[in-house]
Short mmCIF file of C-alpha atoms in Angstrom, two decimals:
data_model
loop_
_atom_site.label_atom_id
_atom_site.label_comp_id
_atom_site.label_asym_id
_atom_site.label_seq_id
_atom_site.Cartn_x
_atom_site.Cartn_y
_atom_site.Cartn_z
CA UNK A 28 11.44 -180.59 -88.27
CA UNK A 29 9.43 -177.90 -89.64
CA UNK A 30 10.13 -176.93 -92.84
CA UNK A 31 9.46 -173.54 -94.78
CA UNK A 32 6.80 -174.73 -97.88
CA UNK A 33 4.06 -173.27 -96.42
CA UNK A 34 4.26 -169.65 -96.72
CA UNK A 35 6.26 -170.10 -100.22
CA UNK A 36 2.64 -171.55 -101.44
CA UNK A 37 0.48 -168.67 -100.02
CA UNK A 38 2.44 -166.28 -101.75
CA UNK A 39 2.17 -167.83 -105.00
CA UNK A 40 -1.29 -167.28 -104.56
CA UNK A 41 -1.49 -164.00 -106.51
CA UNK A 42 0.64 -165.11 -109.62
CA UNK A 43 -0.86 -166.14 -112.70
CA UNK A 44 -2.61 -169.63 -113.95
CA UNK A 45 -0.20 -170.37 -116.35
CA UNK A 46 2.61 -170.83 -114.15
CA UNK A 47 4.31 -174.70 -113.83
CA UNK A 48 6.46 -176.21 -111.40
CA UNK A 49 9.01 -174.51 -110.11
CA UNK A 50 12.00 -176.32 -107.90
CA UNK A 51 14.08 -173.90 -105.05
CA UNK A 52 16.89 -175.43 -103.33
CA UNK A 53 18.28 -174.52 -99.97
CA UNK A 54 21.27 -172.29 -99.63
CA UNK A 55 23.78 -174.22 -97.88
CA UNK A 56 25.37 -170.93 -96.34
CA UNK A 57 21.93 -169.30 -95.17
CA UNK A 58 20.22 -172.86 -93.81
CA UNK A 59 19.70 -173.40 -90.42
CA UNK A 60 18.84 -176.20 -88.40
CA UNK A 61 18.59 -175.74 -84.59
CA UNK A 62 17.02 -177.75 -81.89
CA UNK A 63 16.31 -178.08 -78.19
CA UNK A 64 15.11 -180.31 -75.33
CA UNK A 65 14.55 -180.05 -71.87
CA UNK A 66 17.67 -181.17 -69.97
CA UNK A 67 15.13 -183.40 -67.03
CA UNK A 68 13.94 -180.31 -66.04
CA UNK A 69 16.89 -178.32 -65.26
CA UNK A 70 17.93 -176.75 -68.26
CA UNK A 71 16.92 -176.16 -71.49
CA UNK A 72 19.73 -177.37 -74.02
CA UNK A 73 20.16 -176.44 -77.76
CA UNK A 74 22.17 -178.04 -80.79
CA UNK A 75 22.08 -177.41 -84.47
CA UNK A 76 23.03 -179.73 -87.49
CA UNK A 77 25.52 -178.07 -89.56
CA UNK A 78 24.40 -179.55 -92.76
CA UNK A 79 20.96 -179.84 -94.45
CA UNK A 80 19.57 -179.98 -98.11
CA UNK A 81 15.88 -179.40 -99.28
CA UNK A 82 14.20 -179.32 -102.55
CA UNK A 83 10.70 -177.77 -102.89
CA UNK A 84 8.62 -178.26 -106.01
CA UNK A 85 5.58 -176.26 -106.38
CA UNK A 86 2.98 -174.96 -108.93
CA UNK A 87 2.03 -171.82 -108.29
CA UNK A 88 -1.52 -172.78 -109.94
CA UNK A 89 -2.17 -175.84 -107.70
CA UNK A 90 0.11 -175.56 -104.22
CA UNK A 91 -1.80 -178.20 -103.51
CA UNK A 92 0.50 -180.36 -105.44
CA UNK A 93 4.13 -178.43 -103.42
CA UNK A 94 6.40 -181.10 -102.36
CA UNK A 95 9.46 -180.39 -100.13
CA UNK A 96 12.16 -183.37 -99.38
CA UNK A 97 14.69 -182.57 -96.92
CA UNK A 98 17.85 -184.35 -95.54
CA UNK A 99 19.80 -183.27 -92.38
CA UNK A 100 23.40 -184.77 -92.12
CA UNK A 101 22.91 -186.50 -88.48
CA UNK A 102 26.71 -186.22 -88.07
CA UNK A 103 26.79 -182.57 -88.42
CA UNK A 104 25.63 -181.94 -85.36
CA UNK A 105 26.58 -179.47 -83.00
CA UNK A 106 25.83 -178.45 -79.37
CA UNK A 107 29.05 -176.54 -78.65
CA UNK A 108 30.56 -179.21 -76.71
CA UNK A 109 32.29 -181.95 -77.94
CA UNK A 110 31.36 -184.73 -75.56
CA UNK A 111 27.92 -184.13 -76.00
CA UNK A 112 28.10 -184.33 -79.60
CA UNK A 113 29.74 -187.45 -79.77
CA UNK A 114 27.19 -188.74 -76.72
CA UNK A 115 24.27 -187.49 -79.26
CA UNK A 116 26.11 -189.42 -81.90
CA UNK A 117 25.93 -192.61 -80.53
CA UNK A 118 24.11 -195.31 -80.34
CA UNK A 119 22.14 -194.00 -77.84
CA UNK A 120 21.06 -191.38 -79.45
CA UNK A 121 21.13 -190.32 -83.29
CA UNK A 122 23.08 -193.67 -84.11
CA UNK A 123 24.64 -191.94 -87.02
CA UNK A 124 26.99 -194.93 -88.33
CA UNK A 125 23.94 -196.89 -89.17
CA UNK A 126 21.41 -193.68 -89.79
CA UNK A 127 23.72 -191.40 -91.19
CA UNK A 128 20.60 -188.94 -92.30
CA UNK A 129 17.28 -187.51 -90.93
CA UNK A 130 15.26 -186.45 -93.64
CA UNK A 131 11.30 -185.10 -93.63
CA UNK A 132 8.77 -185.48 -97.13
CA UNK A 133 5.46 -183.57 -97.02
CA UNK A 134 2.45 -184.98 -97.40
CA UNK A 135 0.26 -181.61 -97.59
CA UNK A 136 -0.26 -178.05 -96.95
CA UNK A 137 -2.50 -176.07 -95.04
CA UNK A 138 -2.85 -172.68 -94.97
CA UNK A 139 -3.40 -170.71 -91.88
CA UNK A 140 -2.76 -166.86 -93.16
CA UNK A 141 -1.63 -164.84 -95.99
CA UNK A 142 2.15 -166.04 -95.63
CA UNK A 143 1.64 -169.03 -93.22
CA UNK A 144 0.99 -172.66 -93.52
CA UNK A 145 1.35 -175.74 -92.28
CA UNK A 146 3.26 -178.37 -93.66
CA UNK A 147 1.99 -181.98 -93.11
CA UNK A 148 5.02 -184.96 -93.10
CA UNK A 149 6.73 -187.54 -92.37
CA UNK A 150 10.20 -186.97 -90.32
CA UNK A 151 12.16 -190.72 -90.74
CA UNK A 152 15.09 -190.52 -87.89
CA UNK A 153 17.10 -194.13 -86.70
CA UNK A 154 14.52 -195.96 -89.14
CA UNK A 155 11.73 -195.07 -87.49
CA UNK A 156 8.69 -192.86 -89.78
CA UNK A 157 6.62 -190.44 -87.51
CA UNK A 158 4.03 -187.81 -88.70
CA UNK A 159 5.13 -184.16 -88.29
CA UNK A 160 4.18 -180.81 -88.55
CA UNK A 161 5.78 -177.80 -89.65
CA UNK A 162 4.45 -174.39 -88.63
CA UNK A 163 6.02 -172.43 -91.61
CA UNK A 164 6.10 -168.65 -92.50
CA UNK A 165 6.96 -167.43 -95.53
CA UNK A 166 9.47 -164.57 -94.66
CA UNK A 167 10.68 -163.13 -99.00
CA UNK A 168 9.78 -163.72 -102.04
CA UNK A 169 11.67 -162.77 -105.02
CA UNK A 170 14.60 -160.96 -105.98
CA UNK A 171 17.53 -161.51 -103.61
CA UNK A 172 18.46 -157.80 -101.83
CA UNK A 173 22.49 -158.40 -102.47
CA UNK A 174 22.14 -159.60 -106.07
CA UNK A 175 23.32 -155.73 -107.06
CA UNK A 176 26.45 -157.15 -105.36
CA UNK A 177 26.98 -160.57 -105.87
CA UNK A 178 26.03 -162.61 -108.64
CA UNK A 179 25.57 -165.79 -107.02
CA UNK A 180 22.37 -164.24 -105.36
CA UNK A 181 20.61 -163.47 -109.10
CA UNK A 182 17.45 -165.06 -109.70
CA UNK A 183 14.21 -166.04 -107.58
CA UNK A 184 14.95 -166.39 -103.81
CA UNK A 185 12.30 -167.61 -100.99
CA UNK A 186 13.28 -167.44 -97.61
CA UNK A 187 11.15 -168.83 -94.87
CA UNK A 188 11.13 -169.62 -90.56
CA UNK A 189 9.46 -172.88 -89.65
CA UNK A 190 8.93 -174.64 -86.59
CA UNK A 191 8.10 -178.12 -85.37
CA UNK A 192 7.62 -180.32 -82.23
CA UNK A 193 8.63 -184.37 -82.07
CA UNK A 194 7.89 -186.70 -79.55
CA UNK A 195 11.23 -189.43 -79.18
CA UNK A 196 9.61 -191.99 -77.45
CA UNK A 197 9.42 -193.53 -80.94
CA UNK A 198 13.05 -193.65 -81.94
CA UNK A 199 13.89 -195.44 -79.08
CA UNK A 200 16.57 -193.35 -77.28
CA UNK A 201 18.35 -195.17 -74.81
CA UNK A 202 17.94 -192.09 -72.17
CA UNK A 203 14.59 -190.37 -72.59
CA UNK A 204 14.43 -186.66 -73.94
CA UNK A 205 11.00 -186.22 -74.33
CA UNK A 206 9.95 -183.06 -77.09
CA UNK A 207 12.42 -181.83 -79.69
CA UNK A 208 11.87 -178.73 -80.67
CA UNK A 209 13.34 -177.74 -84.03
CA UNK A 210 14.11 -173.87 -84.97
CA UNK A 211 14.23 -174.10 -88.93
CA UNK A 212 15.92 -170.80 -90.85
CA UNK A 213 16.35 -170.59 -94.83
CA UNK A 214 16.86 -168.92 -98.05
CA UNK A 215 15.94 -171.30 -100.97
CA UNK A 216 17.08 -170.47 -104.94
CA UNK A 217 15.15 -171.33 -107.87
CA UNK A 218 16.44 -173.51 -110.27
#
């Protein structure tokens, strides 16, 4: 699960000393969470999860220190075909009555161009912790364009595209899948 702190820290860059910590929270109707998997090498399938939260904390004068938390919703997912979902759901899979969340914490960030980074983690999915990276690019920074017409959008908006790879051997699927690749869209609000 690649997450979008990355690029949010390089263009922080240019503001002044003095700033503190700042916390953005994703946008519920503007977060996406899509992934994909080779189908045993006859198809490639996709999914999303409908429902995902993230917090990132960051002082513009040390982005260094950034932290971003996320939790995905395992239940909420959603390949477009109901007895997949529910096969994904199971125990064989996600095991979402007993790991009802999949949730990634940074460790650090590296940056890798003037509005890229990547985000160093820890992705925790059916109890099992694996390192992970997100490949993030910071996409807008700042005022929201539709704030002249809607209120909601006032305020500091980020909005960022990440990307990330995970191995599944380690969460012990019942049928192998191999790579996940995850396909991460969002708009995050300042607090």
């Amino acid at each position: 699960m690649r997450t979008l702190i990355t690029p949010i820290l390089l263009a922080t860059l240019a503001l002044p000393a003095f700033a503190e910590t700042q916390t953005y929270k994703t946008d519920a109707g503007h977060t996406e969470v899509r992934f994909g998997w080779n189908h045993v090498g006859v198809s490639t399938q996709h999914g999303e999860f409908d429902k995902a939260e993230g917090v990132l904390s960051i002082d513009t004068a040390d982005l260094s220190s950034a932290k971003l938390d996320v939790t995905i919703d395992a239940a909420s997912v959603s390949t477009g075909f109901e007895p997949l979902d529910k096969h994904v759901k199971s125990g064989d899979f996600l095991k979402v009555e007993d790991y009802p969340s999949i949730r990634f914490v940074s460790t650090s960030v590296n940056q890798t161009g003037d509005s890229t980074a990547d985000v160093e983690g820890e992705v925790t999915l059916r109890g099992v912790t694996v390192p992970a990276t997100l490949k993030v690019e910071l996409i807008h920074q700042g005022a929201h364009p539709t704030a002249q017409f809607f209120d909601y959008y006032n305020g500091e908006w980020l909005g960022f595209h990440a990307k990330a790879e995970i191995d599944t051997a380690p969460f012990g699927f019942a049928v192998p899948v191999g790579v996940l690749s995850f396909d991460i869209a969002t708009e995050m609000k300042a607090e």
